[in-house]
Amino acid sequence: WPNGVSQNNRESVGSAAWFSVILFLLSVSLFSQSPIKIIYPREGQLLSAVDSSFIFGQVLISHKKLFINGVETRTSNDGAFIQFLPLAATQKDSSFNFRIEIQTRDSIVNFNRRVFVPIASVPLDRLEFDRRFTKPSSDVDLPIGEELEIQCRTIPGVNVVGFVMDSSGREEEILMNELRGMGMDNFGVAAFGTDHATAMPQVSGLYRGTYFLKREHSKKRIRFRVSYEGRSFEEISKGGISCGQTSVVIETTDLLNVARVAPGNSYYYFWPRDVRAFADGQTREEYRIRLNKNTSAWIPKNHVKIVSGRTVNSVVRVIRIRKEERNSLVKFTMAENLPFQISQPDDRTLVMKIFGATADIDWVRRENENDEIESARWSQLEDGIVQCTLRLSNSVWGYEAHYEGDNLVWKVRHKPKSAGLKNLKVCVDPGHGKDIGSTGPRGTQERQMNVEIASRLRKLLEKEGATVVMTHADTTDGLELLERTVIANSADCDIFVSVHNNALPDGINPFNQPYGPSVIYYHSQSQKLAEAILKTLVGKTNWPNFGSMEGNISVCRNGYMPSVLVECGFIMLPEQEEKLRDKKFQEKIAEGIRDGIKNFVNNKN
């Protein structure tokens, strides 16, 4: 110990010395890991954006300034930040570096975050194809008379010809035309950006043609040939083309089976188990279902099985209507479990289309008094489609349809009689679980925020006299999306609310418009609930209104009651993430959702 230091002072000096050593070791430990935590994008990630994208995270050391790619970036008191920057990938390998510079009091810390971005064009000096755009990309089988789009991408401004080869070596030439001004798919900007033209680059060198299937044949492949400055090169499609090889009856096997209007497009048809239909085409992963002469749908092969000895048409002879406590049941007497579709032209009208059906309806029987259904009218809409239109005396509350034997039962739900939230049964779903959802710059996980807000919402609803069904109550539950609405449906809930927090897709500028709460719905009866919750939630948070929107998402479309998904705020924005972590602010959010539900039930929205 130094001379002149008393024994009493030695202990305090020693404690201070050890404290300094601990602080030094802690700072060394932080620097050995990283002086900065980058939440997004991950190292080596392939971004979906081409021209610009964001980067966010948290500086973990005391600092004066932060620069990313030379642009000064504002940080909050605890170092959280977000920045939006141009991307310029090299033509060589599509890599891009975010160059981060942290200026401390005594030094400058530098490092890179390397990501990859899509290449917007094929270099003119490369005689090659961009296989990401080749069609068909997998085997496809369609009936005679169908048109099939074929496509390839290579250097622009050249001569491209397609040839269909069969097993005998015969070839048929297909004219290929280069598309001009073909924009890249930019879903993020269309759905979340401002309503302005984007800076997304055009896809050059994209060539497209049409092959008409004229006769039955087994698999053929497309050969694409490019001629360029006296040279030529070729590419063979990964997928082959067959014609008329599929002719099977399929039956749905899952609790809920979804079908699309075209491969990879939006979900449009929603069927229960045991629905049967005729499949006349297929790709590697989907069957094409022939619903009637002019209508088809595509369903995943792992949702169906092939059955024999069954037909895919039926006569509808009788419609019976019966009122129960909260529901009206509409039963169609049939002989087969046929595909159907339900739509809502307005708040008080429901329309059922049954595909493969022929009407022989002499009787529409009302089994008991029913003041909820004003009228039920049927029609033979066209060959193979029987339509039934219900006109209700009050707004639709919800519906579902299933088969009991071969009879189709359509359950139409009516509004609860109770006023306010007392005796109302509400299903509250904390979004995510096994997956963490979005993450904030400080590392805040969305699933944790969702659980905390949902738990507060539950207590507030129960204080009002509501019965609350939670889909789960912790952050580790591995519930699938369909399981969440199954819980709500099985419990006969009156309202379903899924609690989430938002983030932006790649390429959206987080600074060019105000971001705040939004509410998503699918069915018409859920729109007013969404608008009511959004209005009160914006009032409670004092954040900008990001809007209500119709979204084709599982938890909104599969409930038998008004169902919404609430995006409380944008967890990826440092200022909103900080607020979301505050317990008092979480209570405000829960109050906003509760008040919106109450206003909806009381018709005050």
PDB file of C-alpha atoms in Angstrom, residues 139-346:
ATOM      1  CA  ASP A 139     -43.340 -30.219 -63.549  1.00  0.00           C
ATOM      2  CA  VAL A 140     -46.859 -29.212 -64.579  1.00  0.00           C
ATOM      3  CA  ASP A 141     -49.783 -31.159 -66.059  1.00  0.00           C
ATOM      4  CA  LEU A 142     -52.818 -29.453 -67.628  1.00  0.00           C
ATOM      5  CA  PRO A 143     -55.741 -30.508 -69.845  1.00  0.00           C
ATOM      6  CA  ILE A 144     -55.931 -30.164 -73.637  1.00  0.00           C
ATOM      7  CA  GLY A 145     -56.766 -26.623 -74.734  1.00  0.00           C
ATOM      8  CA  GLU A 146     -55.007 -24.898 -71.838  1.00  0.00           C
ATOM      9  CA  GLU A 147     -52.458 -22.123 -72.298  1.00  0.00           C
ATOM     10  CA  LEU A 148     -49.198 -22.299 -70.348  1.00  0.00           C
ATOM     11  CA  GLU A 149     -46.930 -19.302 -69.855  1.00  0.00           C
ATOM     12  CA  ILE A 150     -43.241 -20.016 -70.363  1.00  0.00           C
ATOM     13  CA  GLN A 151     -40.503 -17.590 -69.428  1.00  0.00           C
ATOM     14  CA  CYS A 152     -36.759 -17.086 -69.174  1.00  0.00           C
ATOM     15  CA  ARG A 153     -34.401 -14.262 -68.299  1.00  0.00           C
ATOM     16  CA  THR A 154     -31.070 -13.477 -69.905  1.00  0.00           C
ATOM     17  CA  ILE A 155     -29.234 -10.497 -71.406  1.00  0.00           C
ATOM     18  CA  PRO A 156     -31.599  -7.868 -72.861  1.00  0.00           C
ATOM     19  CA  GLY A 157     -32.046  -7.040 -76.530  1.00  0.00           C
ATOM     20  CA  VAL A 158     -31.268 -10.461 -77.984  1.00  0.00           C
ATOM     21  CA  ASN A 159     -33.140 -13.110 -79.959  1.00  0.00           C
ATOM     22  CA  VAL A 160     -34.674 -15.821 -77.737  1.00  0.00           C
ATOM     23  CA  VAL A 161     -36.598 -18.827 -79.027  1.00  0.00           C
ATOM     24  CA  GLY A 162     -38.286 -21.573 -77.032  1.00  0.00           C
ATOM     25  CA  PHE A 163     -38.555 -25.183 -78.189  1.00  0.00           C
ATOM     26  CA  VAL A 164     -40.801 -27.887 -76.753  1.00  0.00           C
ATOM     27  CA  MET A 165     -39.093 -31.261 -76.893  1.00  0.00           C
ATOM     28  CA  ASP A 166     -40.841 -34.593 -76.522  1.00  0.00           C
ATOM     29  CA  SER A 167     -39.388 -38.063 -75.991  1.00  0.00           C
ATOM     30  CA  SER A 168     -39.261 -38.766 -79.747  1.00  0.00           C
ATOM     31  CA  GLY A 169     -37.026 -35.739 -80.338  1.00  0.00           C
ATOM     32  CA  ARG A 170     -39.670 -33.715 -82.189  1.00  0.00           C
ATOM     33  CA  GLU A 171     -39.614 -29.995 -81.432  1.00  0.00           C
ATOM     34  CA  GLU A 172     -42.194 -27.249 -81.635  1.00  0.00           C
ATOM     35  CA  GLU A 173     -40.965 -23.648 -81.798  1.00  0.00           C
ATOM     36  CA  ILE A 174     -42.437 -21.031 -79.425  1.00  0.00           C
ATOM     37  CA  LEU A 175     -42.146 -17.316 -80.102  1.00  0.00           C
ATOM     38  CA  MET A 176     -40.580 -15.454 -77.147  1.00  0.00           C
ATOM     39  CA  ASN A 177     -40.993 -11.680 -76.746  1.00  0.00           C
ATOM     40  CA  GLU A 178     -38.964  -9.447 -74.472  1.00  0.00           C
ATOM     41  CA  LEU A 179     -41.113  -7.607 -71.950  1.00  0.00           C
ATOM     42  CA  ARG A 180     -40.581  -3.862 -71.746  1.00  0.00           C
ATOM     43  CA  GLY A 181     -40.816  -1.953 -68.478  1.00  0.00           C
ATOM     44  CA  MET A 182     -41.465  -5.013 -66.330  1.00  0.00           C
ATOM     45  CA  GLY A 183     -41.239  -3.811 -62.713  1.00  0.00           C
ATOM     46  CA  MET A 184     -39.958  -6.054 -59.958  1.00  0.00           C
ATOM     47  CA  ASP A 185     -42.501  -7.251 -57.421  1.00  0.00           C
ATOM     48  CA  ASN A 186     -42.594  -4.600 -54.702  1.00  0.00           C
ATOM     49  CA  PHE A 187     -45.206  -5.776 -52.227  1.00  0.00           C
ATOM     50  CA  GLY A 188     -43.666  -3.915 -49.283  1.00  0.00           C
ATOM     51  CA  VAL A 189     -43.906  -0.495 -50.919  1.00  0.00           C
ATOM     52  CA  ALA A 190     -47.414  -1.197 -52.245  1.00  0.00           C
ATOM     53  CA  ALA A 191     -48.779  -2.254 -48.839  1.00  0.00           C
ATOM     54  CA  PHE A 192     -46.715  -0.223 -46.361  1.00  0.00           C
ATOM     55  CA  GLY A 193     -45.086   2.624 -48.279  1.00  0.00           C
ATOM     56  CA  THR A 194     -46.428   5.981 -49.370  1.00  0.00           C
ATOM     57  CA  ASP A 195     -48.750   6.192 -52.341  1.00  0.00           C
ATOM     58  CA  HIS A 196     -46.042   7.348 -54.741  1.00  0.00           C
ATOM     59  CA  ALA A 197     -43.982   5.873 -57.564  1.00  0.00           C
ATOM     60  CA  THR A 198     -41.033   3.855 -56.280  1.00  0.00           C
ATOM     61  CA  ALA A 199     -37.398   3.810 -57.285  1.00  0.00           C
ATOM     62  CA  MET A 200     -37.393   0.046 -57.771  1.00  0.00           C
ATOM     63  CA  PRO A 201     -35.413  -0.916 -60.881  1.00  0.00           C
ATOM     64  CA  GLN A 202     -37.033  -2.572 -63.844  1.00  0.00           C
ATOM     65  CA  VAL A 203     -36.373  -6.203 -64.692  1.00  0.00           C
ATOM     66  CA  SER A 204     -34.554  -6.281 -68.001  1.00  0.00           C
ATOM     67  CA  GLY A 205     -33.967  -9.268 -70.225  1.00  0.00           C
ATOM     68  CA  LEU A 206     -37.252 -10.993 -69.375  1.00  0.00           C
ATOM     69  CA  TYR A 207     -38.714 -13.051 -72.261  1.00  0.00           C
ATOM     70  CA  ARG A 208     -42.149 -14.642 -72.275  1.00  0.00           C
ATOM     71  CA  GLY A 209     -44.162 -16.892 -74.583  1.00  0.00           C
ATOM     72  CA  THR A 210     -47.289 -19.080 -74.577  1.00  0.00           C
ATOM     73  CA  TYR A 211     -47.507 -22.806 -75.230  1.00  0.00           C
ATOM     74  CA  PHE A 212     -50.917 -24.201 -76.243  1.00  0.00           C
ATOM     75  CA  LEU A 213     -51.506 -27.776 -75.118  1.00  0.00           C
ATOM     76  CA  LYS A 214     -53.023 -29.471 -78.186  1.00  0.00           C
ATOM     77  CA  ARG A 215     -52.899 -33.185 -77.453  1.00  0.00           C
ATOM     78  CA  GLU A 216     -52.236 -35.595 -74.634  1.00  0.00           C
ATOM     79  CA  HIS A 217     -48.588 -36.341 -74.007  1.00  0.00           C
ATOM     80  CA  SER A 218     -46.171 -37.167 -71.219  1.00  0.00           C
ATOM     81  CA  LYS A 219     -43.490 -34.867 -69.921  1.00  0.00           C
ATOM     82  CA  LYS A 220     -41.818 -32.407 -72.293  1.00  0.00           C
ATOM     83  CA  ARG A 221     -39.178 -29.860 -71.423  1.00  0.00           C
ATOM     84  CA  ILE A 222     -38.569 -26.372 -72.754  1.00  0.00           C
ATOM     85  CA  ARG A 223     -35.263 -25.552 -74.440  1.00  0.00           C
ATOM     86  CA  PHE A 224     -34.471 -21.842 -74.525  1.00  0.00           C
ATOM     87  CA  ARG A 225     -31.929 -20.725 -77.138  1.00  0.00           C
ATOM     88  CA  VAL A 226     -30.297 -17.275 -77.205  1.00  0.00           C
ATOM     89  CA  SER A 227     -28.568 -15.861 -80.274  1.00  0.00           C
ATOM     90  CA  TYR A 228     -26.227 -12.953 -79.618  1.00  0.00           C
ATOM     91  CA  GLU A 229     -23.532 -11.437 -81.893  1.00  0.00           C
ATOM     92  CA  GLY A 230     -23.001 -14.635 -83.822  1.00  0.00           C
ATOM     93  CA  ARG A 231     -22.895 -16.735 -80.673  1.00  0.00           C
ATOM     94  CA  SER A 232     -25.595 -18.830 -79.047  1.00  0.00           C
ATOM     95  CA  PHE A 233     -26.196 -20.607 -75.766  1.00  0.00           C
ATOM     96  CA  GLU A 234     -29.029 -22.699 -74.359  1.00  0.00           C
ATOM     97  CA  GLU A 235     -30.913 -23.518 -71.180  1.00  0.00           C
ATOM     98  CA  ILE A 236     -33.289 -26.393 -70.373  1.00  0.00           C
ATOM     99  CA  SER A 237     -36.247 -25.684 -68.088  1.00  0.00           C
ATOM    100  CA  LYS A 238     -36.217 -27.431 -64.744  1.00  0.00           C
ATOM    101  CA  GLY A 239     -39.904 -28.275 -65.084  1.00  0.00           C
ATOM    102  CA  GLY A 240     -41.516 -30.452 -67.707  1.00  0.00           C
ATOM    103  CA  ILE A 241     -44.938 -30.107 -69.368  1.00  0.00           C
ATOM    104  CA  SER A 242     -47.508 -32.903 -69.526  1.00  0.00           C
ATOM    105  CA  CYS A 243     -50.992 -32.765 -71.028  1.00  0.00           C
ATOM    106  CA  GLY A 244     -54.077 -34.665 -69.875  1.00  0.00           C
ATOM    107  CA  GLN A 245     -52.297 -37.012 -67.481  1.00  0.00           C
ATOM    108  CA  THR A 246     -54.262 -35.990 -64.357  1.00  0.00           C
ATOM    109  CA  SER A 247     -57.825 -37.188 -63.843  1.00  0.00           C
ATOM    110  CA  VAL A 248     -58.551 -38.036 -60.203  1.00  0.00           C
ATOM    111  CA  VAL A 249     -61.092 -37.357 -57.459  1.00  0.00           C
ATOM    112  CA  ILE A 250     -59.532 -35.861 -54.354  1.00  0.00           C
ATOM    113  CA  GLU A 251     -60.855 -35.471 -50.810  1.00  0.00           C
ATOM    114  CA  THR A 252     -59.704 -32.878 -48.281  1.00  0.00           C
ATOM    115  CA  THR A 253     -58.082 -34.321 -45.158  1.00  0.00           C
ATOM    116  CA  ASP A 254     -57.249 -31.435 -42.797  1.00  0.00           C
ATOM    117  CA  LEU A 255     -59.474 -29.650 -40.306  1.00  0.00           C
ATOM    118  CA  LEU A 256     -59.256 -26.583 -42.574  1.00  0.00           C
ATOM    119  CA  ASN A 257     -58.150 -26.746 -46.211  1.00  0.00           C
ATOM    120  CA  VAL A 258     -57.288 -23.631 -48.202  1.00  0.00           C
ATOM    121  CA  ALA A 259     -57.175 -23.327 -51.977  1.00  0.00           C
ATOM    122  CA  ARG A 260     -55.853 -20.563 -54.231  1.00  0.00           C
ATOM    123  CA  VAL A 261     -57.113 -18.976 -57.430  1.00  0.00           C
ATOM    124  CA  ALA A 262     -53.733 -19.750 -59.074  1.00  0.00           C
ATOM    125  CA  PRO A 263     -50.494 -21.413 -57.914  1.00  0.00           C
ATOM    126  CA  GLY A 264     -48.803 -19.162 -55.371  1.00  0.00           C
ATOM    127  CA  ASN A 265     -51.599 -16.567 -55.389  1.00  0.00           C
ATOM    128  CA  SER A 266     -53.987 -15.539 -52.615  1.00  0.00           C
ATOM    129  CA  TYR A 267     -55.995 -18.009 -50.550  1.00  0.00           C
ATOM    130  CA  TYR A 268     -59.594 -17.791 -51.715  1.00  0.00           C
ATOM    131  CA  TYR A 269     -61.486 -20.994 -50.834  1.00  0.00           C
ATOM    132  CA  PHE A 270     -61.737 -22.442 -47.316  1.00  0.00           C
ATOM    133  CA  TRP A 271     -63.127 -25.940 -46.909  1.00  0.00           C
ATOM    134  CA  PRO A 272     -63.595 -28.384 -44.032  1.00  0.00           C
ATOM    135  CA  ARG A 273     -62.501 -32.009 -44.012  1.00  0.00           C
ATOM    136  CA  ASP A 274     -64.039 -34.574 -46.453  1.00  0.00           C
ATOM    137  CA  VAL A 275     -64.875 -32.168 -49.317  1.00  0.00           C
ATOM    138  CA  ARG A 276     -64.574 -33.988 -52.664  1.00  0.00           C
ATOM    139  CA  ALA A 277     -63.718 -32.523 -56.064  1.00  0.00           C
ATOM    140  CA  PHE A 278     -62.331 -33.472 -59.486  1.00  0.00           C
ATOM    141  CA  ALA A 279     -58.670 -32.643 -60.191  1.00  0.00           C
ATOM    142  CA  ASP A 280     -57.698 -32.198 -63.842  1.00  0.00           C
ATOM    143  CA  GLY A 281     -54.186 -30.790 -63.466  1.00  0.00           C
ATOM    144  CA  GLN A 282     -51.234 -30.595 -61.135  1.00  0.00           C
ATOM    145  CA  THR A 283     -47.827 -29.134 -60.357  1.00  0.00           C
ATOM    146  CA  ARG A 284     -45.229 -30.742 -58.136  1.00  0.00           C
ATOM    147  CA  GLU A 285     -46.972 -29.469 -54.990  1.00  0.00           C
ATOM    148  CA  GLU A 286     -50.609 -28.723 -55.925  1.00  0.00           C
ATOM    149  CA  TYR A 287     -53.666 -30.203 -57.645  1.00  0.00           C
ATOM    150  CA  ARG A 288     -55.867 -28.071 -59.840  1.00  0.00           C
ATOM    151  CA  ILE A 289     -59.526 -28.583 -58.912  1.00  0.00           C
ATOM    152  CA  ARG A 290     -62.222 -28.110 -61.546  1.00  0.00           C
ATOM    153  CA  LEU A 291     -65.072 -26.406 -59.662  1.00  0.00           C
ATOM    154  CA  ASN A 292     -67.255 -25.862 -62.739  1.00  0.00           C
ATOM    155  CA  LYS A 293     -66.784 -25.126 -66.425  1.00  0.00           C
ATOM    156  CA  ASN A 294     -65.275 -21.688 -65.879  1.00  0.00           C
ATOM    157  CA  THR A 295     -63.799 -21.914 -62.378  1.00  0.00           C
ATOM    158  CA  SER A 296     -60.807 -23.744 -60.927  1.00  0.00           C
ATOM    159  CA  ALA A 297     -58.776 -23.689 -57.724  1.00  0.00           C
ATOM    160  CA  TRP A 298     -55.354 -24.944 -56.617  1.00  0.00           C
ATOM    161  CA  ILE A 299     -54.937 -26.917 -53.404  1.00  0.00           C
ATOM    162  CA  PRO A 300     -51.764 -28.364 -51.788  1.00  0.00           C
ATOM    163  CA  LYS A 301     -51.322 -32.097 -52.320  1.00  0.00           C
ATOM    164  CA  ASN A 302     -50.550 -32.607 -48.639  1.00  0.00           C
ATOM    165  CA  HIS A 303     -54.093 -31.390 -47.781  1.00  0.00           C
ATOM    166  CA  VAL A 304     -55.866 -34.080 -49.820  1.00  0.00           C
ATOM    167  CA  LYS A 305     -56.006 -37.764 -50.664  1.00  0.00           C
ATOM    168  CA  ILE A 306     -57.084 -39.513 -53.858  1.00  0.00           C
ATOM    169  CA  VAL A 307     -60.368 -41.422 -53.539  1.00  0.00           C
ATOM    170  CA  SER A 308     -62.123 -43.800 -55.919  1.00  0.00           C
ATOM    171  CA  GLY A 309     -65.735 -44.743 -56.515  1.00  0.00           C
ATOM    172  CA  ARG A 310     -67.028 -41.255 -55.737  1.00  0.00           C
ATOM    173  CA  THR A 311     -68.754 -38.632 -57.844  1.00  0.00           C
ATOM    174  CA  VAL A 312     -68.234 -34.887 -57.655  1.00  0.00           C
ATOM    175  CA  ASN A 313     -71.744 -33.670 -58.377  1.00  0.00           C
ATOM    176  CA  SER A 314     -75.038 -33.755 -56.517  1.00  0.00           C
ATOM    177  CA  VAL A 315     -78.627 -32.601 -56.636  1.00  0.00           C
ATOM    178  CA  VAL A 316     -79.768 -30.219 -53.889  1.00  0.00           C
ATOM    179  CA  ARG A 317     -83.385 -31.107 -53.045  1.00  0.00           C
ATOM    180  CA  VAL A 318     -84.360 -29.392 -49.772  1.00  0.00           C
ATOM    181  CA  ILE A 319     -83.225 -26.393 -47.711  1.00  0.00           C
ATOM    182  CA  ARG A 320     -84.165 -26.396 -44.012  1.00  0.00           C
ATOM    183  CA  ILE A 321     -83.752 -23.378 -41.675  1.00  0.00           C
ATOM    184  CA  ARG A 322     -83.798 -23.646 -37.879  1.00  0.00           C
ATOM    185  CA  LYS A 323     -83.226 -20.962 -35.222  1.00  0.00           C
ATOM    186  CA  GLU A 324     -81.180 -21.858 -32.147  1.00  0.00           C
ATOM    187  CA  GLU A 325     -80.077 -19.663 -29.200  1.00  0.00           C
ATOM    188  CA  ARG A 326     -77.393 -17.621 -30.950  1.00  0.00           C
ATOM    189  CA  ASN A 327     -77.399 -19.229 -34.396  1.00  0.00           C
ATOM    190  CA  SER A 328     -79.481 -20.011 -37.408  1.00  0.00           C
ATOM    191  CA  LEU A 329     -78.756 -23.331 -39.125  1.00  0.00           C
ATOM    192  CA  VAL A 330     -79.301 -23.621 -42.871  1.00  0.00           C
ATOM    193  CA  LYS A 331     -79.082 -27.236 -44.076  1.00  0.00           C
ATOM    194  CA  PHE A 332     -78.786 -28.324 -47.716  1.00  0.00           C
ATOM    195  CA  THR A 333     -79.877 -31.911 -48.345  1.00  0.00           C
ATOM    196  CA  MET A 334     -77.319 -33.425 -50.730  1.00  0.00           C
ATOM    197  CA  ALA A 335     -75.618 -36.686 -51.708  1.00  0.00           C
ATOM    198  CA  GLU A 336     -71.965 -35.556 -51.934  1.00  0.00           C
ATOM    199  CA  ASN A 337     -69.631 -33.283 -49.977  1.00  0.00           C
ATOM    200  CA  LEU A 338     -69.056 -30.619 -52.620  1.00  0.00           C
ATOM    201  CA  PRO A 339     -66.809 -27.524 -52.570  1.00  0.00           C
ATOM    202  CA  PHE A 340     -68.483 -24.224 -51.683  1.00  0.00           C
ATOM    203  CA  GLN A 341     -67.767 -20.554 -51.196  1.00  0.00           C
ATOM    204  CA  ILE A 342     -69.366 -18.002 -48.852  1.00  0.00           C
ATOM    205  CA  SER A 343     -69.298 -14.255 -49.546  1.00  0.00           C
ATOM    206  CA  GLN A 344     -70.760 -11.099 -47.970  1.00  0.00           C
ATOM    207  CA  PRO A 345     -72.001  -8.434 -50.393  1.00  0.00           C
ATOM    208  CA  ASP A 346     -72.966  -6.201 -47.451  1.00  0.00           C
TER     209      ASP A 346
END
